[in-house]
mmCIF file of C-alpha atoms in Angstrom:
data_model
loop_
_atom_site.group_PDB
_atom_site.id
_atom_site.type_symbol
_atom_site.label_atom_id
_atom_site.label_comp_id
_atom_site.label_asym_id
_atom_site.label_seq_id
_atom_site.Cartn_x
_atom_site.Cartn_y
_atom_site.Cartn_z
ATOM 1 C CA LEU A 1 -6.781 13.287 21.397
ATOM 2 C CA ALA A 2 -4.834 16.434 20.600
ATOM 3 C CA LYS A 3 -6.048 17.368 17.145
ATOM 4 C CA THR A 4 -4.420 20.021 15.056
ATOM 5 C CA THR A 5 -5.562 22.878 12.849
ATOM 6 C CA GLN A 6 -3.454 24.131 9.980
ATOM 7 C CA PRO A 7 -4.164 26.102 6.784
ATOM 8 C CA ILE A 8 -5.435 23.972 3.931
ATOM 9 C CA SER A 9 -3.142 25.562 1.367
ATOM 10 C CA MET A 10 -0.416 28.150 0.878
ATOM 11 C CA ASP A 11 1.382 29.592 -2.101
ATOM 12 C CA SER A 12 4.887 31.003 -2.103
ATOM 13 C CA TYR A 13 7.441 32.214 -4.617
ATOM 14 C CA GLU A 14 10.769 30.529 -5.009
ATOM 15 C CA GLY A 15 13.458 31.820 -2.683
ATOM 16 C CA GLN A 16 11.058 33.046 -0.024
ATOM 17 C CA GLU A 17 10.817 31.836 3.536
ATOM 18 C CA VAL A 18 7.612 29.940 4.266
ATOM 19 C CA ASN A 19 6.043 29.682 7.691
ATOM 20 C CA ILE A 20 3.253 27.202 8.323
ATOM 21 C CA THR A 21 1.495 27.512 11.657
ATOM 22 C CA CYS A 22 -0.328 24.695 13.384
ATOM 23 C CA SER A 23 -2.731 25.113 16.301
ATOM 24 C CA HIS A 24 -2.980 22.391 18.929
ATOM 25 C CA ASN A 25 -4.834 23.872 21.873
ATOM 26 C CA ASN A 26 -5.344 20.554 23.650
ATOM 27 C CA ILE A 27 -1.736 19.424 23.595
ATOM 28 C CA ALA A 28 -0.825 17.195 26.528
ATOM 29 C CA THR A 29 2.241 17.444 28.707
ATOM 30 C CA ASN A 30 3.926 14.420 27.158
ATOM 31 C CA ASP A 31 3.053 15.208 23.543
ATOM 32 C CA TYR A 32 5.669 15.812 20.884
ATOM 33 C CA ILE A 33 5.074 18.115 17.902
ATOM 34 C CA THR A 34 6.106 16.431 14.681
ATOM 35 C CA TRP A 35 6.045 17.605 11.065
ATOM 36 C CA TYR A 36 5.973 15.438 7.969
ATOM 37 C CA GLN A 37 6.247 16.240 4.254
ATOM 38 C CA GLN A 38 4.500 14.246 1.561
ATOM 39 C CA PHE A 39 5.099 14.429 -2.183
ATOM 40 C CA PRO A 40 2.549 13.016 -4.636
ATOM 41 C CA SER A 41 2.682 9.241 -4.937
ATOM 42 C CA GLN A 42 5.117 8.940 -2.032
ATOM 43 C CA GLY A 43 4.853 8.151 1.653
ATOM 44 C CA PRO A 44 5.162 10.926 4.248
ATOM 45 C CA ARG A 45 8.696 11.885 5.193
ATOM 46 C CA PHE A 46 9.702 13.053 8.662
ATOM 47 C CA ILE A 47 10.982 16.642 8.652
ATOM 48 C CA ILE A 48 11.407 17.831 12.204
ATOM 49 C CA GLN A 49 10.181 17.268 15.737
ATOM 50 C CA GLY A 50 10.235 19.271 18.941
ATOM 51 C CA TYR A 51 8.858 19.531 22.427
ATOM 52 C CA LYS A 52 9.456 23.169 23.329
ATOM 53 C CA THR A 53 11.345 26.315 22.208
ATOM 54 C CA LYS A 54 13.160 26.050 18.899
ATOM 55 C CA VAL A 55 14.545 23.155 16.910
ATOM 56 C CA THR A 56 16.578 23.494 13.726
ATOM 57 C CA ASN A 57 17.958 20.958 11.305
ATOM 58 C CA GLU A 58 19.311 21.052 7.775
ATOM 59 C CA VAL A 59 15.817 21.169 6.309
ATOM 60 C CA ALA A 60 13.681 23.381 8.532
ATOM 61 C CA SER A 61 13.170 25.132 11.833
ATOM 62 C CA LEU A 62 10.395 24.542 14.305
ATOM 63 C CA PHE A 63 9.277 27.299 16.653
ATOM 64 C CA ILE A 64 7.222 26.393 19.714
ATOM 65 C CA PRO A 65 5.990 29.082 22.119
ATOM 66 C CA ALA A 66 6.027 28.562 25.846
ATOM 67 C CA ASP A 67 2.368 27.513 26.078
ATOM 68 C CA ARG A 68 2.902 24.922 23.292
ATOM 69 C CA LYS A 69 -0.597 25.535 21.946
ATOM 70 C CA SER A 70 0.777 26.217 18.507
ATOM 71 C CA SER A 71 3.902 25.634 16.467
ATOM 72 C CA THR A 72 5.391 27.085 13.306
ATOM 73 C CA LEU A 73 7.318 25.182 10.678
ATOM 74 C CA SER A 74 9.750 27.469 8.872
ATOM 75 C CA LEU A 75 11.194 26.519 5.499
ATOM 76 C CA PRO A 76 14.023 28.835 4.426
ATOM 77 C CA ARG A 77 14.317 29.895 0.782
ATOM 78 C CA VAL A 78 11.876 27.397 -0.714
ATOM 79 C CA SER A 79 12.376 25.911 -4.143
ATOM 80 C CA LEU A 80 9.956 24.265 -6.568
ATOM 81 C CA SER A 81 10.874 20.892 -5.093
ATOM 82 C CA ASP A 82 9.376 21.936 -1.759
ATOM 83 C CA THR A 83 5.890 21.779 -3.281
ATOM 84 C CA ALA A 84 4.205 19.150 -1.127
ATOM 85 C CA VAL A 85 1.678 18.563 1.627
ATOM 86 C CA TYR A 86 2.943 19.298 5.141
ATOM 87 C CA TYR A 87 1.378 17.582 8.140
ATOM 88 C CA CYS A 88 1.532 18.698 11.740
ATOM 89 C CA LEU A 89 1.112 15.923 14.310
ATOM 90 C CA VAL A 90 0.801 16.083 18.045
ATOM 91 C CA GLY A 91 1.038 13.054 20.282
ATOM 92 C CA PRO A 92 3.107 11.034 22.730
ATOM 93 C CA ASP A 93 5.875 8.795 21.456
ATOM 94 C CA GLN A 94 5.309 5.551 19.587
ATOM 95 C CA THR A 95 3.802 3.893 22.653
ATOM 96 C CA GLY A 96 0.779 6.094 22.160
ATOM 97 C CA ALA A 97 0.616 5.766 18.409
ATOM 98 C CA ASN A 98 -3.096 5.195 18.495
ATOM 99 C CA ASN A 99 -3.394 8.892 19.299
ATOM 100 C CA LEU A 100 -1.552 10.091 16.211
ATOM 101 C CA PHE A 101 -3.749 12.033 13.822
ATOM 102 C CA PHE A 102 -2.399 13.298 10.515
ATOM 103 C CA GLY A 103 -5.291 15.531 9.523
ATOM 104 C CA THR A 104 -5.580 17.108 6.090
ATOM 105 C CA GLY A 105 -2.248 18.898 6.095
ATOM 106 C CA THR A 106 -1.214 22.108 4.352
ATOM 107 C CA ARG A 107 -0.697 21.963 0.611
ATOM 108 C CA LEU A 108 2.254 24.222 -0.194
ATOM 109 C CA THR A 109 2.680 25.314 -3.796
ATOM 110 C CA VAL A 110 5.944 27.015 -4.715
ATOM 111 C CA ILE A 111 5.634 29.290 -7.716
ATOM 112 C CA PRO A 112 8.549 30.089 -10.040
ATOM 113 C CA ASP B 1 19.561 0.452 4.396
ATOM 114 C CA ALA B 2 16.932 0.155 1.677
ATOM 115 C CA GLY B 3 14.254 1.722 3.839
ATOM 116 C CA VAL B 4 10.782 0.291 4.313
ATOM 117 C CA ILE B 5 9.881 -2.017 1.451
ATOM 118 C CA GLN B 6 6.317 -2.640 0.350
ATOM 119 C CA SER B 7 4.895 -4.954 -2.265
ATOM 120 C CA PRO B 8 3.163 -4.883 -4.572
ATOM 121 C CA ARG B 9 3.337 -1.191 -5.524
ATOM 122 C CA HIS B 10 0.082 -1.439 -7.415
ATOM 123 C CA GLU B 11 -2.740 -3.928 -7.095
ATOM 124 C CA VAL B 12 -5.906 -4.110 -9.123
ATOM 125 C CA THR B 13 -8.442 -6.703 -8.135
ATOM 126 C CA GLU B 14 -12.111 -7.452 -8.395
ATOM 127 C CA MET B 15 -14.625 -7.120 -5.623
ATOM 128 C CA GLY B 16 -14.742 -10.218 -3.462
ATOM 129 C CA GLN B 17 -11.148 -11.244 -4.030
ATOM 130 C CA GLU B 18 -8.575 -11.600 -1.286
ATOM 131 C CA VAL B 19 -5.798 -9.021 -1.251
ATOM 132 C CA THR B 20 -2.514 -9.333 0.629
ATOM 133 C CA LEU B 21 -0.176 -6.408 1.070
ATOM 134 C CA ARG B 22 3.362 -6.949 2.289
ATOM 135 C CA CYS B 23 5.848 -4.889 4.244
ATOM 136 C CA LYS B 24 9.455 -5.256 5.266
ATOM 137 C CA PRO B 25 10.413 -2.737 7.968
ATOM 138 C CA ILE B 26 13.815 -1.205 8.463
ATOM 139 C CA SER B 27 16.087 -3.635 10.232
ATOM 140 C CA GLY B 28 16.230 -3.006 13.966
ATOM 141 C CA HIS B 29 13.001 -1.046 14.138
ATOM 142 C CA ASP B 30 10.675 -2.294 16.860
ATOM 143 C CA TYR B 31 7.495 -0.577 15.728
ATOM 144 C CA LEU B 32 5.537 -1.235 12.556
ATOM 145 C CA PHE B 33 2.506 0.735 11.437
ATOM 146 C CA TRP B 34 -0.102 0.231 8.731
ATOM 147 C CA TYR B 35 -1.877 3.325 7.361
ATOM 148 C CA ARG B 36 -4.503 3.913 4.724
ATOM 149 C CA GLN B 37 -4.777 7.134 2.712
ATOM 150 C CA THR B 38 -7.762 8.331 0.720
ATOM 151 C CA MET B 39 -8.819 11.727 -0.556
ATOM 152 C CA MET B 40 -11.893 11.705 1.637
ATOM 153 C CA ARG B 41 -10.421 10.515 4.931
ATOM 154 C CA GLY B 42 -6.763 11.474 4.632
ATOM 155 C CA LEU B 43 -4.125 9.344 6.319
ATOM 156 C CA GLU B 44 -5.538 6.921 8.900
ATOM 157 C CA LEU B 45 -3.678 4.599 11.240
ATOM 158 C CA LEU B 46 -5.081 1.076 10.926
ATOM 159 C CA ILE B 47 -2.927 -0.954 13.306
ATOM 160 C CA TYR B 48 0.522 -0.969 14.829
ATOM 161 C CA PHE B 49 2.867 -3.584 16.237
ATOM 162 C CA ASN B 50 5.594 -3.443 18.829
ATOM 163 C CA ASN B 51 8.130 -6.275 18.729
ATOM 164 C CA ASN B 52 5.820 -8.243 16.415
ATOM 165 C CA VAL B 53 2.860 -7.969 18.810
ATOM 166 C CA PRO B 54 -0.252 -6.043 17.733
ATOM 167 C CA ILE B 55 -0.743 -3.193 20.174
ATOM 168 C CA ASP B 56 -3.742 -1.338 18.822
ATOM 169 C CA ASP B 57 -6.002 -2.383 15.964
ATOM 170 C CA SER B 58 -8.822 0.027 16.724
ATOM 171 C CA GLY B 59 -8.290 1.683 13.349
ATOM 172 C CA MET B 60 -8.989 -1.483 11.378
ATOM 173 C CA PRO B 61 -12.258 -0.704 9.604
ATOM 174 C CA GLU B 62 -13.913 -4.083 9.957
ATOM 175 C CA ASP B 63 -13.392 -7.813 10.243
ATOM 176 C CA ARG B 64 -12.512 -8.076 6.585
ATOM 177 C CA PHE B 65 -9.151 -6.554 7.470
ATOM 178 C CA SER B 66 -6.462 -8.490 9.292
ATOM 179 C CA ALA B 67 -2.766 -7.902 9.890
ATOM 180 C CA LYS B 68 0.025 -10.174 11.011
ATOM 181 C CA MET B 69 3.672 -9.826 11.859
ATOM 182 C CA PRO B 70 5.174 -13.328 12.033
ATOM 183 C CA ASN B 71 8.697 -12.010 12.549
ATOM 184 C CA ALA B 72 10.635 -8.776 12.921
ATOM 185 C CA SER B 73 11.236 -8.403 9.206
ATOM 186 C CA PHE B 74 7.840 -9.063 7.691
ATOM 187 C CA SER B 75 4.220 -7.999 8.031
ATOM 188 C CA THR B 76 1.086 -8.513 5.985
ATOM 189 C CA LEU B 77 -2.208 -6.689 5.717
ATOM 190 C CA LYS B 78 -4.967 -8.833 4.286
ATOM 191 C CA ILE B 79 -8.391 -7.830 3.039
ATOM 192 C CA GLN B 80 -10.890 -10.621 2.505
ATOM 193 C CA PRO B 81 -13.222 -10.125 0.762
ATOM 194 C CA SER B 82 -12.222 -6.853 -0.831
ATOM 195 C CA GLU B 83 -14.748 -4.146 -1.700
ATOM 196 C CA PRO B 84 -14.526 -1.074 -3.977
ATOM 197 C CA ARG B 85 -14.495 1.211 -0.923
ATOM 198 C CA ASP B 86 -11.214 -0.364 0.121
ATOM 199 C CA SER B 87 -9.528 1.340 -2.809
ATOM 200 C CA ALA B 88 -6.785 3.522 -1.334
ATOM 201 C CA VAL B 89 -3.054 3.812 -0.887
ATOM 202 C CA TYR B 90 -1.803 1.658 1.965
ATOM 203 C CA PHE B 91 1.401 2.672 3.691
ATOM 204 C CA CYS B 92 3.616 0.753 6.023
ATOM 205 C CA ALA B 93 5.954 2.616 8.379
ATOM 206 C CA SER B 94 8.492 1.589 10.978
ATOM 207 C CA SER B 95 10.260 3.291 13.825
ATOM 208 C CA THR B 96 12.473 2.750 16.802
ATOM 209 C CA PRO B 97 11.859 3.594 20.479
ATOM 210 C CA GLY B 98 13.098 6.864 21.906
ATOM 211 C CA THR B 99 12.532 8.861 18.746
ATOM 212 C CA GLY B 100 9.206 10.436 19.587
ATOM 213 C CA ASN B 101 7.012 10.140 16.517
ATOM 214 C CA GLU B 102 9.681 9.837 13.855
ATOM 215 C CA GLN B 103 8.451 7.148 11.524
ATOM 216 C CA PHE B 104 9.887 5.936 8.237
ATOM 217 C CA PHE B 105 7.277 5.310 5.588
ATOM 218 C CA GLY B 106 7.398 2.939 2.664
ATOM 219 C CA PRO B 107 6.409 3.922 -0.880
ATOM 220 C CA GLY B 108 2.894 2.578 -0.432
ATOM 221 C CA THR B 109 0.656 0.125 -2.277
ATOM 222 C CA ARG B 110 -2.032 1.632 -4.461
ATOM 223 C CA LEU B 111 -5.017 -0.717 -4.283
ATOM 224 C CA THR B 112 -7.889 -0.528 -6.739
ATOM 225 C CA VAL B 113 -10.866 -2.774 -6.190
ATOM 226 C CA LEU B 114 -13.186 -2.928 -9.178
#
């Protein structure tokens, strides 16, 4: 079971770039790296997913080094509405869902 | 699409009562997941289905919990009898094959057992 380690909390000012790093030293060859965002009183929302190198979408970028033992979620120019808990998950695809572990996540607070 | 639909959104019941939570996945999604979230334990996977068949229920806490998926558009999670320690937010999520671990979560059911 590839567990993850990420900071419990982070603070950032509006307009700054935020980078949240996740460690997953025991990642397996067929594991994806997936990030979710959760607002209070809502279900988690998929943000981005990658396997290696860099992935970018309209919301965030995901940087994965060659050894895949860590990953960094990058949120460009955060706003107050980005205040949420961010979860890093590592695991195979849905067929191995029993190995998914959300952990405690990183609570990001964006300050005006 | 309306997304994953869960009902009720809030449920308050007394210890010993039966509780049934309902979920309608996104049409066409083959996988359905039930999660429980508490402050102490975070987000835990309870059980998941593939094409209406339960694949792994190792996360179900005990025999008081049961889940069914009679068809592709409906699933239930039942607790009988309920206990105060079952108080949590229960999420249902669905997904489709070939998308890694991209799951679509419902709004959740907040259960309070008195």
